Amino acid sequence: MDPQNTEAKVLLSRAKTFRLHTGNLVNRSRLKKKCPGSTSEELRDCIQATMSDWVSMKKAASPGFPDVLDCSFPEATETITPEEREELKVSVKLFLCEAGQSAIGDAVDLACQTLAVSQLDSVIIAPPPPLEADQSLAHLQPAWEQLEALVRSQKIAAIGTSDLDKDLLEQLYNWAQVKPSSNQVNLASCCVMPPDLTAFAKDFDIQLLTHSDPKGQISTSLERLTLGESFQSLSLLFPLPTNIACV
């Protein structure tokens, strides 16, 4: 058995927190292809390439090691300089795996640290599954309260949502202390913005954005890794164009 594979398996079995950062610079040579066919394919390939490289290298110690494992490569990361920061808007999308307590604060801190910024201009949350059958305000409240605290501490300037219909967006808006500034709509679910959602967003100055992130792409990509481990905390950073970090 490959001793490096054995080492990786032992470390993964002991870790409570696993941080995987594919880099915010896409290295096509590592992916061994010119251009992915879809965002899901790019996500899967980035994770697999990063994991493969991590398994084959000597594991570097990180704060809390071995409870905390960092799977990252400095050469694939580029921070934002103070001069660039004036010209860039940094947005982060968080794909929540479950309702209730989450690592939102850790994810925001990790994104800021990675990009060398003190504040994120906006953070959008993708609700945890199930997205439709059991979607309710109570399902969103714990995560939203954490985001509100980060706004008050000036770690985030604005917060938004993803895939909320008009009724749920209205419930969130009426309940929240820090109002949603945006809501993403999946292009796969509609060709035209729903009129009731458009009217509500216009009345309350909520920006409607579009996205094409397949539902369940995070969980599907992780399943394909076949890690076989259970972590108390799992943070993933993926590359997106134009200096946007995704956690």
PDB file of N, CA and C in Angstrom, residues 95-151:
ATOM      1  N   PHE A  95     -22.669  27.650   0.325  1.00  0.00           N
ATOM      2  CA  PHE A  95     -23.586  26.534   0.115  1.00  0.00           C
ATOM      3  C   PHE A  95     -23.751  25.814   1.451  1.00  0.00           C
ATOM      4  N   LEU A  96     -24.890  26.010   2.090  1.00  0.00           N
ATOM      5  CA  LEU A  96     -25.110  25.450   3.418  1.00  0.00           C
ATOM      6  C   LEU A  96     -25.532  23.991   3.302  1.00  0.00           C
ATOM      7  N   CYS A  97     -24.908  23.147   4.113  1.00  0.00           N
ATOM      8  CA  CYS A  97     -25.197  21.712   4.061  1.00  0.00           C
ATOM      9  C   CYS A  97     -26.353  21.318   4.964  1.00  0.00           C
ATOM     10  N   GLU A  98     -26.607  22.106   6.000  1.00  0.00           N
ATOM     11  CA  GLU A  98     -27.688  21.772   6.916  1.00  0.00           C
ATOM     12  C   GLU A  98     -28.160  23.023   7.630  1.00  0.00           C
ATOM     13  N   ALA A  99     -29.404  22.964   8.136  1.00  0.00           N
ATOM     14  CA  ALA A  99     -29.948  24.078   8.899  1.00  0.00           C
ATOM     15  C   ALA A  99     -29.357  24.049  10.311  1.00  0.00           C
ATOM     16  N   GLY A 100     -29.596  25.118  11.068  1.00  0.00           N
ATOM     17  CA  GLY A 100     -29.094  25.177  12.434  1.00  0.00           C
ATOM     18  C   GLY A 100     -27.693  25.735  12.495  1.00  0.00           C
ATOM     19  N   GLN A 101     -26.916  25.257  13.449  1.00  0.00           N
ATOM     20  CA  GLN A 101     -25.566  25.760  13.629  1.00  0.00           C
ATOM     21  C   GLN A 101     -24.695  25.436  12.408  1.00  0.00           C
ATOM     22  N   SER A 102     -23.893  26.387  12.020  1.00  0.00           N
ATOM     23  CA  SER A 102     -23.028  26.171  10.865  1.00  0.00           C
ATOM     24  C   SER A 102     -21.725  26.915  11.081  1.00  0.00           C
ATOM     25  N   ALA A 103     -20.813  26.739  10.140  1.00  0.00           N
ATOM     26  CA  ALA A 103     -19.497  27.354  10.230  1.00  0.00           C
ATOM     27  C   ALA A 103     -19.429  28.610   9.377  1.00  0.00           C
ATOM     28  N   ILE A 104     -20.506  29.383   9.341  1.00  0.00           N
ATOM     29  CA  ILE A 104     -20.543  30.580   8.500  1.00  0.00           C
ATOM     30  C   ILE A 104     -19.446  31.562   8.896  1.00  0.00           C
ATOM     31  N   GLY A 105     -19.292  31.797  10.198  1.00  0.00           N
ATOM     32  CA  GLY A 105     -18.261  32.728  10.658  1.00  0.00           C
ATOM     33  C   GLY A 105     -16.869  32.279  10.261  1.00  0.00           C
ATOM     34  N   ASP A 106     -16.596  30.985  10.422  1.00  0.00           N
ATOM     35  CA  ASP A 106     -15.288  30.449  10.034  1.00  0.00           C
ATOM     36  C   ASP A 106     -15.079  30.571   8.534  1.00  0.00           C
ATOM     37  N   ALA A 107     -16.139  30.333   7.759  1.00  0.00           N
ATOM     38  CA  ALA A 107     -16.027  30.417   6.306  1.00  0.00           C
ATOM     39  C   ALA A 107     -15.718  31.842   5.859  1.00  0.00           C
ATOM     40  N   VAL A 108     -16.376  32.814   6.477  1.00  0.00           N
ATOM     41  CA  VAL A 108     -16.134  34.213   6.131  1.00  0.00           C
ATOM     42  C   VAL A 108     -14.709  34.612   6.521  1.00  0.00           C
ATOM     43  N   ASP A 109     -14.273  34.207   7.714  1.00  0.00           N
ATOM     44  CA  ASP A 109     -12.903  34.513   8.144  1.00  0.00           C
ATOM     45  C   ASP A 109     -11.882  33.893   7.192  1.00  0.00           C
ATOM     46  N   LEU A 110     -12.149  32.663   6.766  1.00  0.00           N
ATOM     47  CA  LEU A 110     -11.227  31.970   5.875  1.00  0.00           C
ATOM     48  C   LEU A 110     -11.152  32.659   4.514  1.00  0.00           C
ATOM     49  N   ALA A 111     -12.297  33.111   4.011  1.00  0.00           N
ATOM     50  CA  ALA A 111     -12.306  33.821   2.726  1.00  0.00           C
ATOM     51  C   ALA A 111     -11.544  35.136   2.828  1.00  0.00           C
ATOM     52  N   CYS A 112     -11.756  35.871   3.914  1.00  0.00           N
ATOM     53  CA  CYS A 112     -11.047  37.141   4.109  1.00  0.00           C
ATOM     54  C   CYS A 112      -9.545  36.910   4.219  1.00  0.00           C
ATOM     55  N   GLN A 113      -9.174  35.900   4.990  1.00  0.00           N
ATOM     56  CA  GLN A 113      -7.752  35.594   5.171  1.00  0.00           C
ATOM     57  C   GLN A 113      -7.111  35.189   3.852  1.00  0.00           C
ATOM     58  N   THR A 114      -7.803  34.363   3.078  1.00  0.00           N
ATOM     59  CA  THR A 114      -7.253  33.860   1.825  1.00  0.00           C
ATOM     60  C   THR A 114      -7.044  34.971   0.812  1.00  0.00           C
ATOM     61  N   LEU A 115      -7.994  35.901   0.741  1.00  0.00           N
ATOM     62  CA  LEU A 115      -7.914  36.980  -0.235  1.00  0.00           C
ATOM     63  C   LEU A 115      -7.215  38.223   0.311  1.00  0.00           C
ATOM     64  N   ALA A 116      -6.883  38.209   1.610  1.00  0.00           N
ATOM     65  CA  ALA A 116      -6.217  39.344   2.262  1.00  0.00           C
ATOM     66  C   ALA A 116      -7.086  40.589   2.237  1.00  0.00           C
ATOM     67  N   VAL A 117      -8.348  40.428   2.627  1.00  0.00           N
ATOM     68  CA  VAL A 117      -9.257  41.566   2.742  1.00  0.00           C
ATOM     69  C   VAL A 117      -9.843  41.560   4.147  1.00  0.00           C
ATOM     70  N   SER A 118     -10.276  42.714   4.611  1.00  0.00           N
ATOM     71  CA  SER A 118     -10.842  42.811   5.953  1.00  0.00           C
ATOM     72  C   SER A 118     -12.355  42.680   5.955  1.00  0.00           C
ATOM     73  N   GLN A 119     -12.965  42.864   4.781  1.00  0.00           N
ATOM     74  CA  GLN A 119     -14.420  42.810   4.693  1.00  0.00           C
ATOM     75  C   GLN A 119     -14.838  42.265   3.332  1.00  0.00           C
ATOM     76  N   LEU A 120     -15.923  41.482   3.327  1.00  0.00           N
ATOM     77  CA  LEU A 120     -16.521  41.005   2.083  1.00  0.00           C
ATOM     78  C   LEU A 120     -17.652  41.953   1.696  1.00  0.00           C
ATOM     79  N   ASP A 121     -17.715  42.307   0.433  1.00  0.00           N
ATOM     80  CA  ASP A 121     -18.756  43.245  -0.003  1.00  0.00           C
ATOM     81  C   ASP A 121     -20.142  42.621   0.068  1.00  0.00           C
ATOM     82  N   SER A 122     -20.231  41.347  -0.238  1.00  0.00           N
ATOM     83  CA  SER A 122     -21.530  40.680  -0.130  1.00  0.00           C
ATOM     84  C   SER A 122     -21.336  39.194   0.089  1.00  0.00           C
ATOM     85  N   VAL A 123     -22.283  38.614   0.808  1.00  0.00           N
ATOM     86  CA  VAL A 123     -22.320  37.169   1.021  1.00  0.00           C
ATOM     87  C   VAL A 123     -23.731  36.688   0.702  1.00  0.00           C
ATOM     88  N   ILE A 124     -23.809  35.675  -0.147  1.00  0.00           N
ATOM     89  CA  ILE A 124     -25.089  35.075  -0.521  1.00  0.00           C
ATOM     90  C   ILE A 124     -25.121  33.659   0.036  1.00  0.00           C
ATOM     91  N   ILE A 125     -26.238  33.284   0.632  1.00  0.00           N
ATOM     92  CA  ILE A 125     -26.362  31.917   1.139  1.00  0.00           C
ATOM     93  C   ILE A 125     -27.303  31.122   0.246  1.00  0.00           C
ATOM     94  N   ALA A 126     -26.865  29.906  -0.097  1.00  0.00           N
ATOM     95  CA  ALA A 126     -27.727  28.940  -0.769  1.00  0.00           C
ATOM     96  C   ALA A 126     -28.338  28.080   0.332  1.00  0.00           C
ATOM     97  N   PRO A 127     -29.662  28.080   0.466  1.00  0.00           N
ATOM     98  CA  PRO A 127     -30.295  27.374   1.582  1.00  0.00           C
ATOM     99  C   PRO A 127     -29.899  25.912   1.632  1.00  0.00           C
ATOM    100  N   PRO A 128     -29.858  25.355   2.838  1.00  0.00           N
ATOM    101  CA  PRO A 128     -29.535  23.933   2.959  1.00  0.00           C
ATOM    102  C   PRO A 128     -30.673  23.086   2.428  1.00  0.00           C
ATOM    103  N   PRO A 129     -30.397  21.856   2.004  1.00  0.00           N
ATOM    104  CA  PRO A 129     -31.474  20.985   1.548  1.00  0.00           C
ATOM    105  C   PRO A 129     -32.370  20.603   2.721  1.00  0.00           C
ATOM    106  N   PRO A 130     -33.644  20.270   2.488  1.00  0.00           N
ATOM    107  CA  PRO A 130     -34.308  20.260   1.191  1.00  0.00           C
ATOM    108  C   PRO A 130     -34.653  21.678   0.736  1.00  0.00           C
ATOM    109  N   LEU A 131     -34.464  21.957  -0.547  1.00  0.00           N
ATOM    110  CA  LEU A 131     -34.675  23.302  -1.060  1.00  0.00           C
ATOM    111  C   LEU A 131     -36.139  23.638  -1.242  1.00  0.00           C
ATOM    112  N   GLU A 132     -37.004  22.646  -1.386  1.00  0.00           N
ATOM    113  CA  GLU A 132     -38.383  22.949  -1.715  1.00  0.00           C
ATOM    114  C   GLU A 132     -39.370  22.334  -0.729  1.00  0.00           C
ATOM    115  N   ALA A 133     -39.234  21.033  -0.481  1.00  0.00           N
ATOM    116  CA  ALA A 133     -40.259  20.334   0.283  1.00  0.00           C
ATOM    117  C   ALA A 133     -40.434  20.899   1.690  1.00  0.00           C
ATOM    118  N   ASP A 134     -39.344  21.311   2.323  1.00  0.00           N
ATOM    119  CA  ASP A 134     -39.419  21.755   3.718  1.00  0.00           C
ATOM    120  C   ASP A 134     -38.810  23.140   3.890  1.00  0.00           C
ATOM    121  N   GLN A 135     -38.838  23.929   2.831  1.00  0.00           N
ATOM    122  CA  GLN A 135     -38.243  25.254   2.925  1.00  0.00           C
ATOM    123  C   GLN A 135     -39.184  26.191   3.678  1.00  0.00           C
ATOM    124  N   SER A 136     -38.662  26.812   4.717  1.00  0.00           N
ATOM    125  CA  SER A 136     -39.486  27.693   5.534  1.00  0.00           C
ATOM    126  C   SER A 136     -38.590  28.750   6.152  1.00  0.00           C
ATOM    127  N   LEU A 137     -39.221  29.768   6.725  1.00  0.00           N
ATOM    128  CA  LEU A 137     -38.455  30.819   7.381  1.00  0.00           C
ATOM    129  C   LEU A 137     -37.627  30.243   8.526  1.00  0.00           C
ATOM    130  N   ALA A 138     -38.217  29.328   9.303  1.00  0.00           N
ATOM    131  CA  ALA A 138     -37.490  28.722  10.423  1.00  0.00           C
ATOM    132  C   ALA A 138     -36.252  27.984   9.939  1.00  0.00           C
ATOM    133  N   HIS A 139     -36.306  27.476   8.726  1.00  0.00           N
ATOM    134  CA  HIS A 139     -35.182  26.753   8.133  1.00  0.00           C
ATOM    135  C   HIS A 139     -34.010  27.694   7.859  1.00  0.00           C
ATOM    136  N   LEU A 140     -34.317  28.980   7.618  1.00  0.00           N
ATOM    137  CA  LEU A 140     -33.294  29.956   7.246  1.00  0.00           C
ATOM    138  C   LEU A 140     -32.799  30.805   8.411  1.00  0.00           C
ATOM    139  N   GLN A 141     -33.612  30.943   9.435  1.00  0.00           N
ATOM    140  CA  GLN A 141     -33.314  31.902  10.501  1.00  0.00           C
ATOM    141  C   GLN A 141     -31.961  31.715  11.181  1.00  0.00           C
ATOM    142  N   PRO A 142     -31.553  30.487  11.564  1.00  0.00           N
ATOM    143  CA  PRO A 142     -30.259  30.350  12.247  1.00  0.00           C
ATOM    144  C   PRO A 142     -29.092  30.889  11.425  1.00  0.00           C
ATOM    145  N   ALA A 143     -29.059  30.566  10.141  1.00  0.00           N
ATOM    146  CA  ALA A 143     -27.969  31.045   9.284  1.00  0.00           C
ATOM    147  C   ALA A 143     -28.049  32.554   9.108  1.00  0.00           C
ATOM    148  N   TRP A 144     -29.258  33.081   8.948  1.00  0.00           N
ATOM    149  CA  TRP A 144     -29.404  34.522   8.735  1.00  0.00           C
ATOM    150  C   TRP A 144     -28.965  35.315   9.962  1.00  0.00           C
ATOM    151  N   GLU A 145     -29.246  34.806  11.136  1.00  0.00           N
ATOM    152  CA  GLU A 145     -28.823  35.492  12.356  1.00  0.00           C
ATOM    153  C   GLU A 145     -27.302  35.560  12.444  1.00  0.00           C
ATOM    154  N   GLN A 146     -26.623  34.511  11.998  1.00  0.00           N
ATOM    155  CA  GLN A 146     -25.163  34.545  11.986  1.00  0.00           C
ATOM    156  C   GLN A 146     -24.647  35.583  10.989  1.00  0.00           C
ATOM    157  N   LEU A 147     -25.308  35.671   9.843  1.00  0.00           N
ATOM    158  CA  LEU A 147     -24.915  36.674   8.854  1.00  0.00           C
ATOM    159  C   LEU A 147     -25.138  38.088   9.394  1.00  0.00           C
ATOM    160  N   GLU A 148     -26.245  38.293  10.068  1.00  0.00           N
ATOM    161  CA  GLU A 148     -26.528  39.613  10.638  1.00  0.00           C
ATOM    162  C   GLU A 148     -25.447  40.020  11.637  1.00  0.00           C
ATOM    163  N   ALA A 149     -25.002  39.077  12.446  1.00  0.00           N
ATOM    164  CA  ALA A 149     -23.940  39.377  13.416  1.00  0.00           C
ATOM    165  C   ALA A 149     -22.656  39.779  12.695  1.00  0.00           C
ATOM    166  N   LEU A 150     -22.368  39.151  11.567  1.00  0.00           N
ATOM    167  CA  LEU A 150     -21.171  39.488  10.797  1.00  0.00           C
ATOM    168  C   LEU A 150     -21.301  40.855  10.129  1.00  0.00           C
ATOM    169  N   VAL A 151     -22.506  41.237   9.767  1.00  0.00           N
ATOM    170  CA  VAL A 151     -22.730  42.589   9.236  1.00  0.00           C
ATOM    171  C   VAL A 151     -22.486  43.618  10.338  1.00  0.00           C
TER     172      VAL A 151
END
